[in-house]
Amino acid sequence: MTAELMVVRALVLRALNEITRVPGAAIPGVLAPTIFMVGLASVFGKAAELPGFTSDDFLTFIVPVGLLQGAGFTGAATGVNLARDIEQGWFDRLLLCPAPRAALLAGIIASAGLRAMLPGTFLFGVALALGVDFPGIDGLLVAVPLVMGFACLMACWGVILALRFRSQQAAPLMQMGNFVAVLFSTAYAPKELLAGWLETFATVNPVTLVLEGVRQGFVGDVTWADTWPAFLALGLLLAAFGALAVRGLGRYGR
C-alpha cells in the first residue's frame, strides 16, 4: 500500500471511528431522513392517486428521496467536521504531514460515501418493514453507488464552504445545498405534475437525473436509459465540485 493510500485509509477510519466515539452526533443524521419519509408519506400519501402519478404508493416513490437526503446530511456533516478541525487547529497540523493535499481531501470525502450507508441502511430497513417492495439486486446495484457518490458530492460542497469560512457557523449553508439540490427536483411528484417554475428547475437540475437513477427498481424497472444519465450527471458534478475543493485546499494557508 502506497503512502497516499495509507493516509486516505487513516482519515476514513478516523471518520468512521467518530460514529462509535460520539454516537449521539450521528443519531440525528440517521433518523431525520426516515422521519421525513414516514411523515411525508402519512400526510401526502393520497397524492399517488392523482392521474399521471408514476407510482401507486407514495411511500415507495419517496424512499429514494430519503436515501439522497441521508447521503446529503452525511456529506454536510463531513464539511462541519472539517470546519471543527480547522477551528481546533488539528487540520493545520495535518497539513504538515508529507502526504499530498489531494490525498487528504480524498480521505475526507471518501469517508462521507461510506458513512452514508448508515442512514441509508436504516431508512431502507424501515421502508421494507412498512411494506415497500424490494427493488431487486439490479436496483440496489445502481442505487448504492449513486447514494454513496451523492454523499461524496455534498462532502465536496461542505469542504468548499469549510475551507472558505473556516467556521462551523457555515453549517446551515452546507445543509441548504443538500435541501436545494434534492427538493428542487422530482422529489415528491413526477415532473409533469409540478408547478411550471418548479418543472423548469427540475428539468435543468442534474440531481433530478441522479434521483431518477436511484428510483429505478422502486418505481418501474431498471433500464440503461435511466442509468447512464444518472452516473454521467453525478460524475460531472463530482468533477466540478471536486476541482473546486482541490482549488480551495491548495489555497488554504498560503
CSV table of C-alpha atoms in Angstrom, one decimal:
chain,number,residue,atom,x,y,z
A,1,MET,CA,0.0,0.0,0.0
A,2,THR,CA,1.4,3.4,-1.0
A,3,ALA,CA,1.8,6.2,1.5
A,4,GLU,CA,-1.0,8.2,-0.2
A,5,LEU,CA,-3.5,5.2,0.2
A,6,MET,CA,-2.4,4.8,3.8
A,7,VAL,CA,-3.3,8.5,4.5
A,8,VAL,CA,-6.7,8.1,2.8
A,9,ARG,CA,-7.3,4.9,4.8
A,10,ALA,CA,-6.3,6.6,8.1
A,11,LEU,CA,-8.6,9.5,7.5
A,12,VAL,CA,-11.5,7.3,6.5
A,13,LEU,CA,-11.1,5.2,9.7
A,14,ARG,CA,-10.9,8.3,11.8
A,15,ALA,CA,-14.2,9.5,10.4
A,16,LEU,CA,-15.8,6.1,10.9
A,17,ASN,CA,-14.5,5.9,14.5
A,18,GLU,CA,-16.3,9.1,15.3
A,19,ILE,CA,-19.6,7.2,15.0
A,20,THR,CA,-18.6,4.9,17.8
A,21,ARG,CA,-16.9,7.5,19.9
A,22,VAL,CA,-19.7,10.1,19.6
A,23,PRO,CA,-22.8,8.2,18.6
A,24,GLY,CA,-25.1,11.0,19.7
A,25,ALA,CA,-23.8,13.2,17.0
A,26,ALA,CA,-24.6,10.6,14.3
A,27,ILE,CA,-28.2,9.8,15.5
A,28,PRO,CA,-29.9,12.9,14.1
A,29,GLY,CA,-28.5,12.4,10.7
A,30,VAL,CA,-29.6,8.7,10.7
A,31,LEU,CA,-33.1,9.3,12.0
A,32,ALA,CA,-34.0,12.5,10.1
A,33,PRO,CA,-34.4,11.1,6.6
A,34,THR,CA,-36.6,8.2,7.9
A,35,ILE,CA,-38.7,10.6,10.0
A,36,PHE,CA,-39.2,12.9,6.9
A,37,MET,CA,-40.1,9.9,4.8
A,38,VAL,CA,-42.7,8.5,7.2
A,39,GLY,CA,-44.1,11.9,8.0
A,40,LEU,CA,-44.5,13.0,4.3
A,41,ALA,CA,-46.0,9.6,3.3
A,42,SER,CA,-48.5,9.9,6.1
A,43,VAL,CA,-49.5,13.5,5.1
A,44,PHE,CA,-49.3,13.3,1.3
A,45,GLY,CA,-50.0,9.6,0.7
A,46,LYS,CA,-53.1,10.3,-1.3
A,47,ALA,CA,-51.0,12.2,-3.9
A,48,ALA,CA,-50.3,8.8,-5.6
A,49,GLU,CA,-53.9,8.7,-6.7
A,50,LEU,CA,-53.5,11.7,-8.9
A,51,PRO,CA,-53.8,11.0,-12.7
A,52,GLY,CA,-50.3,10.8,-14.1
A,53,PHE,CA,-48.5,9.8,-10.9
A,54,THR,CA,-45.9,7.2,-11.8
A,55,SER,CA,-46.4,5.0,-8.6
A,56,ASP,CA,-49.5,3.8,-6.8
A,57,ASP,CA,-47.7,4.1,-3.5
A,58,PHE,CA,-46.4,7.5,-2.4
A,59,LEU,CA,-44.1,5.9,0.3
A,60,THR,CA,-42.3,3.8,-2.4
A,61,PHE,CA,-42.0,6.9,-4.5
A,62,ILE,CA,-40.1,8.9,-1.9
A,63,VAL,CA,-37.8,6.2,-0.5
A,64,PRO,CA,-35.1,7.3,-3.0
A,65,VAL,CA,-35.6,10.9,-1.8
A,66,GLY,CA,-34.9,9.8,1.7
A,67,LEU,CA,-31.8,7.9,0.6
A,68,LEU,CA,-30.4,11.0,-1.1
A,69,GLN,CA,-31.3,13.2,1.9
A,70,GLY,CA,-29.5,10.9,4.2
A,71,ALA,CA,-26.4,11.0,1.9
A,72,GLY,CA,-26.7,14.8,1.8
A,73,PHE,CA,-26.8,15.1,5.6
A,74,THR,CA,-23.7,12.9,5.8
A,75,GLY,CA,-21.9,15.0,3.3
A,76,ALA,CA,-22.8,18.2,5.0
A,77,ALA,CA,-21.7,16.7,8.4
A,78,THR,CA,-18.3,15.9,6.8
A,79,GLY,CA,-17.9,19.6,6.0
A,80,VAL,CA,-18.9,20.6,9.5
A,81,ASN,CA,-16.4,18.2,11.0
A,82,LEU,CA,-13.7,19.7,8.8
A,83,ALA,CA,-14.7,23.2,10.0
A,84,ARG,CA,-14.4,21.9,13.6
A,85,ASP,CA,-10.9,20.5,12.9
A,86,ILE,CA,-9.9,23.9,11.4
A,87,GLU,CA,-11.2,25.8,14.4
A,88,GLN,CA,-9.4,23.5,16.8
A,89,GLY,CA,-6.1,23.7,14.8
A,90,TRP,CA,-6.0,19.9,14.1
A,91,PHE,CA,-6.3,20.4,10.4
A,92,ASP,CA,-3.3,22.8,10.3
A,93,ARG,CA,-1.2,20.2,12.0
A,94,LEU,CA,-2.4,17.6,9.5
A,95,LEU,CA,-1.2,19.7,6.6
A,96,LEU,CA,2.3,19.4,8.0
A,97,CYS,CA,2.5,15.8,7.1
A,98,PRO,CA,4.3,14.9,3.8
A,99,ALA,CA,1.3,13.5,2.1
A,100,PRO,CA,-0.1,15.3,-0.9
A,101,ARG,CA,-3.1,17.6,-0.1
A,102,ALA,CA,-5.1,15.7,-2.7
A,103,ALA,CA,-4.7,12.5,-0.6
A,104,LEU,CA,-6.0,14.4,2.5
A,105,LEU,CA,-9.0,15.6,0.5
A,106,ALA,CA,-9.7,12.1,-0.9
A,107,GLY,CA,-9.7,10.6,2.6
A,108,ILE,CA,-12.1,13.2,4.0
A,109,ILE,CA,-14.5,12.9,1.0
A,110,ALA,CA,-14.4,9.1,0.8
A,111,SER,CA,-15.4,8.8,4.4
A,112,ALA,CA,-18.7,10.5,3.6
A,113,GLY,CA,-19.5,7.8,1.0
A,114,LEU,CA,-19.1,5.1,3.5
A,115,ARG,CA,-20.9,6.8,6.3
A,116,ALA,CA,-23.9,7.4,4.0
A,117,MET,CA,-24.6,3.7,4.2
A,118,LEU,CA,-25.7,4.1,7.9
A,119,PRO,CA,-28.7,6.3,7.4
A,120,GLY,CA,-29.4,4.6,4.0
A,121,THR,CA,-29.5,1.1,5.5
A,122,PHE,CA,-31.7,2.3,8.4
A,123,LEU,CA,-34.2,4.0,6.1
A,124,PHE,CA,-34.2,1.1,3.7
A,125,GLY,CA,-34.9,-1.4,6.5
A,126,VAL,CA,-37.8,0.8,7.8
A,127,ALA,CA,-39.2,1.1,4.3
A,128,LEU,CA,-39.2,-2.6,3.8
A,129,ALA,CA,-40.9,-3.1,7.2
A,130,LEU,CA,-43.6,-0.6,6.1
A,131,GLY,CA,-44.4,-2.7,3.0
A,132,VAL,CA,-42.2,-1.2,0.3
A,133,ASP,CA,-41.3,-3.8,-2.3
A,134,PHE,CA,-37.7,-4.9,-2.6
A,135,PRO,CA,-36.2,-3.1,-5.6
A,136,GLY,CA,-34.2,-6.1,-6.8
A,137,ILE,CA,-30.5,-6.7,-6.8
A,138,ASP,CA,-30.1,-4.7,-10.0
A,139,GLY,CA,-31.9,-1.8,-8.4
A,140,LEU,CA,-29.6,-1.9,-5.4
A,141,LEU,CA,-26.5,-2.2,-7.6
A,142,VAL,CA,-27.5,1.1,-9.2
A,143,ALA,CA,-28.8,2.9,-6.1
A,144,VAL,CA,-25.9,2.2,-3.7
A,145,PRO,CA,-23.1,3.7,-5.7
A,146,LEU,CA,-25.3,6.7,-6.7
A,147,VAL,CA,-26.2,7.3,-3.0
A,148,MET,CA,-22.5,7.0,-2.0
A,149,GLY,CA,-21.5,9.2,-4.8
A,150,PHE,CA,-24.0,11.9,-3.8
A,151,ALA,CA,-22.7,11.8,-0.3
A,152,CYS,CA,-19.2,12.5,-1.7
A,153,LEU,CA,-20.6,15.3,-3.8
A,154,MET,CA,-22.2,17.0,-0.8
A,155,ALA,CA,-19.0,16.4,1.1
A,156,CYS,CA,-17.2,18.4,-1.6
A,157,TRP,CA,-19.7,21.2,-1.2
A,158,GLY,CA,-19.2,21.1,2.6
A,159,VAL,CA,-15.4,21.1,2.2
A,160,ILE,CA,-15.5,24.1,-0.1
A,161,LEU,CA,-17.5,26.1,2.5
A,162,ALA,CA,-15.4,24.8,5.4
A,163,LEU,CA,-12.2,26.0,3.7
A,164,ARG,CA,-13.8,29.3,2.8
A,165,PHE,CA,-15.4,30.3,6.1
A,166,ARG,CA,-13.2,28.1,8.5
A,167,SER,CA,-16.1,28.0,11.0
A,168,GLN,CA,-18.9,25.6,12.0
A,169,GLN,CA,-21.2,28.6,11.6
A,170,ALA,CA,-21.3,27.7,7.9
A,171,ALA,CA,-23.2,24.5,8.7
A,172,PRO,CA,-26.6,25.9,7.6
A,173,LEU,CA,-25.2,26.7,4.2
A,174,MET,CA,-23.8,23.2,3.9
A,175,GLN,CA,-27.3,21.7,4.7
A,176,MET,CA,-29.0,24.3,2.4
A,177,GLY,CA,-27.1,22.9,-0.6
A,178,ASN,CA,-28.4,19.5,0.1
A,179,PHE,CA,-32.0,20.6,0.5
A,180,VAL,CA,-32.0,22.8,-2.6
A,181,ALA,CA,-30.4,20.0,-4.7
A,182,VAL,CA,-32.8,17.3,-3.7
A,183,LEU,CA,-36.1,19.2,-3.2
A,184,PHE,CA,-35.9,21.2,-6.4
A,185,SER,CA,-36.1,18.0,-8.4
A,186,THR,CA,-38.8,15.4,-9.0
A,187,ALA,CA,-38.6,14.6,-5.3
A,188,TYR,CA,-42.3,14.5,-4.4
A,189,ALA,CA,-44.1,14.3,-7.7
A,190,PRO,CA,-43.4,13.4,-11.3
A,191,LYS,CA,-42.2,16.3,-13.5
A,192,GLU,CA,-45.5,16.5,-15.4
A,193,LEU,CA,-47.3,17.3,-12.1
A,194,LEU,CA,-45.0,20.0,-10.8
A,195,ALA,CA,-45.8,23.7,-11.0
A,196,GLY,CA,-44.5,25.4,-14.1
A,197,TRP,CA,-41.5,27.1,-12.5
A,198,LEU,CA,-40.5,24.0,-10.5
A,199,GLU,CA,-40.8,21.8,-13.5
A,200,THR,CA,-38.4,24.0,-15.3
A,201,PHE,CA,-36.0,24.0,-12.4
A,202,ALA,CA,-36.3,20.2,-12.0
A,203,THR,CA,-35.6,19.8,-15.8
A,204,VAL,CA,-32.3,21.7,-15.6
A,205,ASN,CA,-31.3,20.3,-12.2
A,206,PRO,CA,-28.8,17.5,-12.7
A,207,VAL,CA,-29.7,15.9,-9.4
A,208,THR,CA,-33.1,15.1,-11.0
A,209,LEU,CA,-31.2,12.6,-13.1
A,210,VAL,CA,-29.4,11.1,-10.1
A,211,LEU,CA,-32.7,10.8,-8.2
A,212,GLU,CA,-34.4,9.1,-11.1
A,213,GLY,CA,-31.5,6.7,-11.3
A,214,VAL,CA,-31.9,5.8,-7.6
A,215,ARG,CA,-35.7,5.5,-8.1
A,216,GLN,CA,-35.3,2.6,-10.5
A,217,GLY,CA,-36.4,-0.7,-9.1
A,218,PHE,CA,-38.6,1.1,-6.6
A,219,VAL,CA,-40.7,2.6,-9.3
A,220,GLY,CA,-40.5,0.7,-12.6
A,221,ASP,CA,-37.7,-1.4,-13.9
A,222,VAL,CA,-34.0,-0.7,-14.1
A,223,THR,CA,-33.1,0.5,-17.6
A,224,TRP,CA,-29.9,1.6,-19.2
A,225,ALA,CA,-31.7,4.7,-20.4
A,226,ASP,CA,-32.2,6.0,-16.9
A,227,THR,CA,-28.9,4.6,-15.5
A,228,TRP,CA,-26.2,6.1,-17.7
A,229,PRO,CA,-27.6,9.7,-17.4
A,230,ALA,CA,-27.6,9.4,-13.6
A,231,PHE,CA,-24.0,8.3,-13.4
A,232,LEU,CA,-22.9,10.8,-16.0
A,233,ALA,CA,-24.6,13.7,-14.2
A,234,LEU,CA,-23.1,12.6,-10.9
A,235,GLY,CA,-19.7,12.2,-12.4
A,236,LEU,CA,-19.7,15.7,-13.9
A,237,LEU,CA,-20.9,17.2,-10.6
A,238,LEU,CA,-18.2,15.4,-8.7
A,239,ALA,CA,-15.6,16.5,-11.2
A,240,ALA,CA,-16.7,20.2,-10.9
A,241,PHE,CA,-17.1,20.4,-7.2
A,242,GLY,CA,-14.1,18.2,-6.6
A,243,ALA,CA,-12.0,20.6,-8.6
A,244,LEU,CA,-13.3,23.5,-6.6
A,245,ALA,CA,-12.5,21.6,-3.3
A,246,VAL,CA,-8.9,20.9,-4.6
A,247,ARG,CA,-8.5,24.5,-5.5
A,248,GLY,CA,-9.7,25.6,-2.1
A,249,LEU,CA,-7.4,23.2,-0.3
A,250,GLY,CA,-4.5,24.3,-2.4
A,251,ARG,CA,-5.0,27.9,-1.4
A,252,TYR,CA,-5.6,27.1,2.2
A,253,GLY,CA,-2.8,28.5,4.4
A,254,ARG,CA,-0.9,30.1,1.5
